[in-house]
XYZ file of N, CA, C and O in Angstrom:
612
model
N -22.342 -61.042 45.977
C -22.571 -60.801 44.521
C -22.497 -62.141 43.801
O -21.502 -62.515 43.282
N -23.598 -62.885 43.859
C -23.650 -64.152 43.189
C -23.925 -63.973 41.720
O -23.209 -64.485 40.859
N -24.985 -63.314 41.356
C -25.333 -63.037 39.955
C -25.659 -61.544 39.820
O -26.505 -61.035 40.559
N -24.930 -60.868 38.968
C -25.235 -59.431 38.816
C -24.660 -58.889 37.485
O -23.796 -59.506 36.904
N -25.160 -57.737 37.149
C -24.731 -57.005 36.014
C -23.929 -55.801 36.569
O -24.366 -55.189 37.474
N -22.763 -55.593 35.961
C -21.985 -54.431 36.349
C -21.935 -53.561 35.079
O -21.387 -53.968 34.022
N -22.448 -52.368 35.253
C -22.281 -51.328 34.156
C -21.134 -50.469 34.583
O -21.182 -49.774 35.592
N -20.077 -50.526 33.816
C -18.828 -49.770 34.106
C -18.708 -48.612 33.178
O -18.309 -48.763 32.016
N -19.091 -47.431 33.669
C -18.963 -46.224 32.875
C -17.587 -45.669 33.095
O -17.085 -45.466 34.172
N -16.923 -45.347 31.938
C -15.528 -44.947 32.000
C -14.640 -46.164 31.820
O -13.480 -46.201 32.276
N -15.095 -47.188 31.121
C -14.424 -48.465 30.959
C -13.078 -48.359 30.263
O -12.248 -49.259 30.417
N -12.846 -47.330 29.496
C -11.571 -47.250 28.727
C -10.537 -46.457 29.495
O -9.365 -46.412 29.056
N -10.839 -45.927 30.619
C -9.956 -45.105 31.418
C -8.895 -45.910 32.157
O -8.983 -47.138 32.271
N -7.883 -45.204 32.632
C -6.730 -45.809 33.310
C -7.192 -46.578 34.567
O -6.717 -47.698 34.826
N -8.065 -45.968 35.374
C -8.494 -46.633 36.618
C -9.188 -47.944 36.280
O -8.963 -48.958 36.939
N -10.049 -47.943 35.255
C -10.789 -49.148 34.907
C -9.827 -50.248 34.429
O -9.957 -51.396 34.789
N -8.888 -49.911 33.530
C -8.027 -50.922 32.985
C -6.914 -51.402 33.950
O -6.491 -52.560 33.843
N -6.492 -50.577 34.887
C -5.440 -50.999 35.806
C -5.962 -51.591 37.115
O -5.263 -52.373 37.706
N -7.230 -51.179 37.515
C -7.656 -51.594 38.829
C -9.065 -52.324 38.788
O -9.197 -53.413 39.338
N -10.058 -51.696 38.117
C -11.388 -52.226 38.214
C -11.565 -53.494 37.448
O -12.098 -54.473 37.981
N -11.142 -53.510 36.185
C -11.272 -54.745 35.396
C -10.491 -55.874 36.022
O -11.018 -57.023 36.116
N -9.225 -55.689 36.428
C -8.541 -56.798 37.109
C -9.289 -57.270 38.392
O -9.297 -58.467 38.671
N -9.880 -56.346 39.089
C -10.649 -56.723 40.334
C -11.850 -57.554 39.945
O -12.167 -58.558 40.669
N -12.536 -57.199 38.854
C -13.689 -57.991 38.398
C -13.259 -59.375 37.927
O -13.941 -60.369 38.183
N -12.113 -59.444 37.258
C -11.529 -60.775 36.910
C -11.349 -61.634 38.139
O -11.616 -62.854 38.141
N -10.819 -61.005 39.206
C -10.611 -61.714 40.452
C -11.869 -62.284 41.065
O -11.842 -63.267 41.754
N -13.008 -61.559 40.868
C -14.278 -62.098 41.371
C -14.535 -63.493 40.780
O -14.975 -64.376 41.506
N -14.293 -63.597 39.478
C -14.444 -64.926 38.824
C -13.381 -65.908 39.267
O -13.683 -67.026 39.547
N -12.146 -65.455 39.316
C -11.035 -66.289 39.655
C -11.212 -66.926 41.051
O -10.850 -68.062 41.306
N -11.703 -66.064 41.961
C -11.844 -66.553 43.372
C -13.288 -67.037 43.685
O -13.644 -67.156 44.851
N -14.054 -67.265 42.623
C -15.418 -67.795 42.725
C -16.302 -67.003 43.668
O -17.113 -67.522 44.423
N -16.171 -65.670 43.590
C -17.027 -64.749 44.327
C -18.247 -64.375 43.509
O -19.165 -63.697 44.057
N -18.300 -64.800 42.263
C -19.440 -64.490 41.371
C -19.702 -65.760 40.546
O -18.751 -66.290 39.952
N -20.930 -66.206 40.543
C -21.308 -67.296 39.721
C -21.526 -66.892 38.262
O -20.944 -67.412 37.334
N -22.428 -65.899 38.119
C -22.723 -65.303 36.847
C -22.477 -63.855 36.916
O -22.925 -63.181 37.831
N -21.798 -63.348 35.927
C -21.410 -61.981 35.867
C -21.532 -61.437 34.476
O -21.115 -62.123 33.512
N -22.149 -60.313 34.349
C -22.212 -59.612 33.070
C -21.669 -58.252 33.273
O -22.027 -57.515 34.193
N -20.646 -57.863 32.448
C -20.038 -56.597 32.555
C -20.219 -55.869 31.271
O -19.853 -56.357 30.199
N -20.858 -54.695 31.356
C -21.052 -53.857 30.169
C -20.299 -52.577 30.416
O -20.647 -51.767 31.282
N -19.200 -52.452 29.704
C -18.426 -51.227 29.759
C -18.925 -50.211 28.794
O -19.443 -50.503 27.759
N -18.822 -48.956 29.198
C -19.263 -47.856 28.325
C -18.347 -46.668 28.577
O -17.880 -46.408 29.628
N -18.038 -45.957 27.459
C -17.171 -44.774 27.501
C -17.296 -43.999 26.186
O -17.933 -44.439 25.239
N -16.608 -42.876 26.090
C -16.610 -42.016 24.919
C -15.946 -42.720 23.694
O -16.373 -42.517 22.553
N -14.908 -43.438 23.938
C -14.051 -43.964 22.846
C -14.752 -45.048 22.026
O -15.517 -45.856 22.575
N -14.428 -45.050 20.754
C -14.925 -46.085 19.856
C -13.893 -47.218 19.888
O -12.869 -47.166 19.236
N -14.162 -48.230 20.699
C -13.182 -49.307 20.878
C -13.977 -50.658 20.883
O -15.154 -50.673 21.081
N -13.223 -51.719 20.710
C -13.778 -53.085 20.842
C -13.507 -53.605 22.253
O -12.524 -53.208 22.881
N -14.379 -54.443 22.730
C -14.193 -54.975 24.111
C -12.872 -55.709 24.278
O -12.194 -55.571 25.274
N -12.448 -56.396 23.223
C -11.145 -57.140 23.320
C -9.957 -56.200 23.461
O -8.977 -56.546 24.120
N -10.051 -55.013 22.849
C -8.943 -54.056 22.991
C -8.894 -53.491 24.420
O -7.789 -53.290 24.957
N -10.040 -53.297 25.017
C -10.063 -52.813 26.384
C -9.491 -53.895 27.334
O -8.697 -53.618 28.210
N -9.938 -55.123 27.112
C -9.472 -56.233 27.955
C -7.950 -56.419 27.766
O -7.249 -56.793 28.691
N -7.468 -56.243 26.572
C -6.023 -56.405 26.293
C -5.213 -55.363 27.156
O -4.123 -55.729 27.647
N -5.708 -54.188 27.265
C -5.072 -53.217 28.095
C -5.068 -53.611 29.586
O -4.099 -53.352 30.292
N -6.143 -54.211 30.002
C -6.301 -54.616 31.412
C -5.531 -55.908 31.748
O -5.078 -56.078 32.879
N -5.386 -56.786 30.753
C -4.820 -58.078 31.010
C -3.401 -58.057 31.674
O -3.126 -58.825 32.550
N -2.616 -57.115 31.278
C -1.230 -57.005 31.820
C -1.228 -56.647 33.337
O -0.181 -56.727 33.958
N -2.351 -56.214 33.834
C -2.437 -55.765 35.266
C -3.065 -56.859 36.148
O -3.338 -56.600 37.296
N -3.277 -58.034 35.556
C -3.825 -59.149 36.322
C -2.700 -60.043 36.795
O -1.911 -60.556 36.038
N -2.697 -60.252 38.110
C -1.726 -61.120 38.759
C -2.344 -62.526 38.778
O -3.583 -62.667 38.880
N -1.558 -63.570 38.806
C -2.043 -64.941 38.837
C -3.040 -65.223 37.745
O -4.167 -65.729 37.910
N -2.614 -64.853 36.500
C -3.441 -64.969 35.314
C -3.692 -66.449 34.983
O -2.783 -67.260 35.039
N -4.960 -66.796 34.677
C -5.334 -68.115 34.242
C -6.131 -68.002 32.918
O -7.103 -67.356 32.890
N -5.662 -68.674 31.876
C -6.238 -68.574 30.535
C -7.700 -69.048 30.537
O -8.544 -68.429 29.855
N -8.048 -70.098 31.271
C -9.410 -70.631 31.281
C -10.371 -69.607 31.923
O -11.454 -69.367 31.409
N -9.937 -69.013 33.025
C -10.760 -67.949 33.653
C -10.898 -66.730 32.762
O -11.935 -66.159 32.656
N -9.766 -66.425 32.054
C -9.792 -65.239 31.174
C -10.806 -65.447 30.042
O -11.541 -64.541 29.666
N -10.889 -66.663 29.512
C -11.893 -66.926 28.497
C -13.305 -66.724 28.994
O -14.183 -66.177 28.310
N -13.569 -67.155 30.213
C -14.882 -66.951 30.799
C -15.160 -65.453 30.991
O -16.238 -64.950 30.765
N -14.127 -64.758 31.387
C -14.224 -63.321 31.591
C -14.531 -62.597 30.291
O -15.391 -61.738 30.235
N -13.828 -62.983 29.262
C -14.069 -62.382 27.918
C -15.498 -62.574 27.457
O -16.113 -61.722 26.821
N -16.066 -63.725 27.786
C -17.435 -64.049 27.354
C -18.477 -63.215 28.091
O -19.623 -63.110 27.620
N -18.156 -62.680 29.234
C -19.140 -61.904 29.987
C -18.861 -60.397 29.937
O -19.560 -59.655 30.571
N -17.864 -60.008 29.115
C -17.507 -58.571 29.046
C -17.923 -58.004 27.681
O -17.597 -58.551 26.638
N -18.700 -56.904 27.723
C -19.177 -56.253 26.516
C -18.865 -54.774 26.603
O -18.673 -54.245 27.740
N -18.910 -54.095 25.471
C -18.594 -52.661 25.445
C -19.555 -51.977 24.489
O -19.893 -52.492 23.440
N -19.962 -50.781 24.886
C -20.821 -49.918 24.054
C -20.292 -48.475 24.183
O -20.140 -47.988 25.277
N -20.092 -47.862 23.065
C -19.664 -46.434 23.079
C -20.864 -45.536 23.508
O -21.979 -45.715 23.037
N -20.613 -44.668 24.458
C -21.596 -43.775 24.986
C -21.016 -42.409 25.138
O -19.995 -42.226 25.792
N -21.710 -41.447 24.576
C -21.369 -40.010 24.792
C -22.250 -39.537 25.961
O -23.436 -39.531 25.859
N -21.617 -39.256 27.048
C -22.372 -38.932 28.277
C -23.261 -37.719 28.163
O -24.120 -37.487 28.980
N -23.060 -36.903 27.129
C -23.868 -35.730 26.911
C -25.048 -35.999 25.885
O -25.790 -35.069 25.536
N -25.181 -37.255 25.467
C -26.189 -37.561 24.408
C -27.237 -38.519 24.993
O -26.966 -39.702 25.204
N -28.517 -38.022 25.199
C -29.549 -38.870 25.717
C -29.873 -40.075 24.877
O -30.280 -41.122 25.414
N -29.648 -39.972 23.541
C -29.882 -41.114 22.677
C -28.954 -42.282 22.967
O -29.316 -43.412 22.808
N -27.768 -41.954 23.374
C -26.754 -43.018 23.745
C -27.229 -43.769 24.995
O -27.064 -44.993 25.112
N -27.871 -43.044 25.942
C -28.421 -43.664 27.143
C -29.619 -44.524 26.772
O -29.895 -45.572 27.387
N -30.414 -44.067 25.802
C -31.522 -44.838 25.326
C -31.053 -46.136 24.764
O -31.637 -47.194 24.992
N -29.984 -46.101 23.990
C -29.440 -47.312 23.399
C -28.864 -48.233 24.504
O -29.053 -49.458 24.436
N -28.251 -47.673 25.469
C -27.696 -48.403 26.602
C -28.878 -49.088 27.361
O -28.782 -50.237 27.747
N -29.947 -48.378 27.509
C -31.153 -48.916 28.225
C -31.772 -50.082 27.446
O -32.432 -50.922 28.013
N -31.520 -50.142 26.147
C -32.048 -51.225 25.331
C -31.101 -52.397 25.395
O -31.518 -53.556 25.482
N -29.802 -52.137 25.322
C -28.755 -53.211 25.295
C -28.690 -53.980 26.636
O -28.631 -55.164 26.662
N -28.766 -53.242 27.752
C -28.592 -53.882 29.067
C -29.562 -54.968 29.371
O -29.118 -56.129 29.651
N -30.887 -54.801 29.246
C -31.807 -55.915 29.508
C -31.685 -57.038 28.500
O -31.929 -58.225 28.803
N -31.318 -56.680 27.213
C -31.143 -57.773 26.253
C -29.945 -58.674 26.651
O -30.113 -59.931 26.590
N -28.879 -58.089 27.101
C -27.731 -58.897 27.577
C -28.068 -59.684 28.813
O -27.705 -60.845 28.925
N -28.801 -59.041 29.709
C -29.216 -59.763 30.956
C -30.094 -60.944 30.624
O -29.957 -62.007 31.239
N -30.980 -60.793 29.682
C -31.840 -61.918 29.285
C -31.036 -63.011 28.625
O -31.220 -64.202 28.923
N -30.110 -62.626 27.729
C -29.265 -63.654 27.066
C -28.425 -64.457 28.071
O -28.183 -65.617 27.880
N -28.011 -63.783 29.145
C -27.125 -64.430 30.165
C -27.965 -64.974 31.360
O -27.317 -65.398 32.323
N -29.252 -64.929 31.278
C -30.137 -65.458 32.299
C -29.852 -64.845 33.651
O -29.716 -65.533 34.655
N -29.798 -63.494 33.692
C -29.560 -62.792 34.952
C -30.864 -62.188 35.428
O -31.754 -61.818 34.672
N -30.986 -62.053 36.761
C -32.228 -61.624 37.316
C -32.383 -60.091 37.437
O -33.391 -59.600 37.890
N -31.403 -59.292 37.010
C -31.562 -57.860 36.955
C -30.848 -57.108 38.070
O -31.011 -55.890 38.151
N -30.101 -57.802 38.968
C -29.284 -57.069 39.928
C -28.294 -56.231 39.185
O -27.543 -56.783 38.332
N -28.135 -54.955 39.518
C -27.240 -54.091 38.830
C -26.370 -53.234 39.723
O -26.838 -52.624 40.668
N -25.080 -53.239 39.404
C -24.133 -52.323 40.049
C -23.648 -51.410 38.953
O -23.066 -51.884 37.956
N -23.847 -50.160 39.096
C -23.453 -49.160 38.150
C -22.254 -48.444 38.757
O -22.363 -47.873 39.825
N -21.104 -48.549 38.105
C -19.831 -48.003 38.601
C -19.414 -46.851 37.730
O -19.157 -46.983 36.537
N -19.448 -45.634 38.268
C -19.107 -44.450 37.515
C -17.618 -44.065 37.787
O -17.274 -43.410 38.734
N -16.770 -44.548 36.894
C -15.346 -44.233 36.921
C -15.146 -43.120 35.873
O -14.489 -43.316 34.812
N -15.767 -41.995 36.121
C -15.804 -40.878 35.217
C -15.486 -39.572 35.922
O -15.430 -39.572 37.199
N -15.236 -38.520 35.218
C -14.959 -37.225 35.829
C -16.124 -36.781 36.651
O -17.300 -36.937 36.279
N -15.901 -36.194 37.835
C -16.929 -35.777 38.725
C -18.004 -34.842 38.142
O -19.154 -34.891 38.485
N -17.586 -34.055 37.113
C -18.547 -33.142 36.482
C -19.663 -33.876 35.791
O -20.707 -33.278 35.512
N -19.482 -35.173 35.480
C -20.485 -35.976 34.798
C -21.422 -36.706 35.783
O -22.426 -37.301 35.373
N -21.070 -36.732 37.070
C -21.879 -37.512 38.047
C -23.393 -37.184 37.959
O -24.201 -38.096 37.859
N -23.739 -35.958 38.169
C -25.182 -35.577 38.194
C -25.847 -35.837 36.871
O -26.876 -36.522 36.811
N -25.323 -35.276 35.685
C -26.053 -35.488 34.461
C -26.155 -36.965 34.049
O -27.181 -37.427 33.581
N -25.113 -37.740 34.342
C -25.113 -39.170 33.999
C -26.116 -39.908 34.865
O -26.899 -40.725 34.388
N -26.139 -39.625 36.155
C -27.063 -40.261 37.060
C -28.511 -39.930 36.658
O -29.356 -40.829 36.653
N -28.762 -38.729 36.271
C -30.077 -38.303 35.802
C -30.473 -39.119 34.504
O -31.642 -39.578 34.439
N -29.589 -39.245 33.595
C -29.851 -40.027 32.379
C -30.101 -41.531 32.689
O -30.979 -42.132 32.113
N -29.272 -42.018 33.575
C -29.473 -43.466 33.988
C -30.857 -43.668 34.581
O -31.511 -44.643 34.266
N -31.269 -42.712 35.386
C -32.612 -42.821 36.032
C -33.749 -42.610 35.002
O -34.713 -43.382 35.039
N -33.592 -41.571 34.205
C -34.680 -41.261 33.241
C -34.887 -42.428 32.237
O -36.002 -42.600 31.718
N -33.832 -43.176 31.946
C -33.942 -44.277 30.979
C -34.156 -45.630 31.622
O -34.152 -46.668 30.986
N -34.398 -45.618 33.003
C -34.747 -46.839 33.666
C -33.571 -47.812 33.923
O -33.793 -48.935 34.274
N -32.358 -47.332 33.713
C -31.188 -48.182 33.990
C -30.990 -48.362 35.487
O -30.631 -49.427 35.927
N -31.241 -47.302 36.234
C -31.236 -47.334 37.702
C -32.654 -46.925 38.149
O -33.327 -46.182 37.452
N -33.037 -47.483 39.299
C -34.382 -47.184 39.842
C -34.255 -46.901 41.336
O -33.394 -47.479 41.978
N -35.143 -46.046 41.785
C -35.208 -45.811 43.216
C -35.948 -46.999 43.825
O -36.936 -47.452 43.350
N -35.275 -47.562 44.861
C -35.830 -48.769 45.506
C -35.861 -48.684 46.981
O -35.097 -47.977 47.609
N -36.775 -49.446 47.523
C -36.880 -49.615 48.961
C -35.886 -50.734 49.412
O -35.585 -51.639 48.611
N -35.303 -50.638 50.602
C -34.381 -51.738 51.051
C -35.041 -53.097 50.983
O -36.219 -53.260 51.331
N -34.253 -54.068 50.555
C -34.734 -55.439 50.533
C -35.482 -55.829 49.263
O -35.829 -56.974 49.076
N -35.764 -54.880 48.397
C -36.461 -55.142 47.139
C -35.485 -55.754 46.119
O -34.376 -55.316 45.961
N -35.984 -56.742 45.415
C -35.157 -57.370 44.404
C -35.826 -57.252 43.054
O -37.022 -57.271 42.985
N -35.139 -57.171 41.960
C -33.678 -57.059 41.892
C -33.189 -55.679 42.451
O -33.925 -54.742 42.343
N -31.971 -55.679 42.920
C -31.412 -54.460 43.494
C -30.581 -53.701 42.490
O -30.128 -54.236 41.486
N -30.394 -52.394 42.763
C -29.574 -51.547 41.960
C -28.746 -50.688 42.945
O -29.237 -50.222 43.928
N -27.454 -50.629 42.622
C -26.492 -49.809 43.401
C -25.669 -48.944 42.440
O -25.362 -49.337 41.333
N -25.309 -47.777 42.903
C -24.464 -46.843 42.152
C -23.229 -46.523 42.967
O -23.338 -46.198 44.109
N -22.069 -46.677 42.315
C -20.798 -46.325 42.942
C -20.192 -45.146 42.216
O -20.080 -45.178 40.971
N -19.800 -44.091 42.962
C -19.186 -42.951 42.364
C -17.682 -42.971 42.725
O -17.342 -42.859 43.899
N -16.885 -43.064 41.730
C -15.423 -43.039 41.888
C -14.938 -41.617 41.842
O -15.456 -40.823 41.063
N -13.965 -41.265 42.628
C -13.347 -39.948 42.678
C -14.358 -38.863 43.159
O -14.638 -37.939 42.445
N -14.926 -39.017 44.364
C -15.915 -38.028 44.794
C -15.322 -36.617 45.096
O -16.028 -35.680 45.173
N -13.980 -36.530 45.249
C -13.385 -35.268 45.584
C -12.261 -34.944 44.611
O -11.482 -35.771 44.231
N -12.222 -33.701 44.170
C -11.089 -33.254 43.335
C -11.251 -33.681 41.879
O -12.278 -34.127 41.481
N -10.201 -33.479 41.144
C -10.254 -33.664 39.697
C -9.286 -34.771 39.231
O -9.190 -35.103 38.066
N -8.408 -35.256 40.097
C -7.474 -36.315 39.699
C -7.289 -37.390 40.772
O -7.787 -37.232 41.848
């Protein structure tokens, strides 16, 4: 994962703030990513700095310089998973941010959301061109990760 965009759905949730965001910070800290764009999305009306403040206390070996770089590549957009217009707005924001950050369009979409939203959210992501069906080896690539595939907690 040298250069990529990570769309983190469920960015305000406990799993995201305690595990996923600190893991993404570590990608930068351990130089596993050169360029990284993270766009968080969730139901809550929050600022990206507030989300990062929740996650910051879960980061071990914290470095202020790396944190500043991380803050510069982290963005947040409120999205109601039941509203197609919110996905349309997300589909507009994502390529604009990728262009601003000179990224080639590799996307990892991480669904840290309730399992009942997996199918409708995946359909909205596909219908709005955020994810695309691709043949192996085609670039830019798109991958989707489903968190919590079994159960409700």
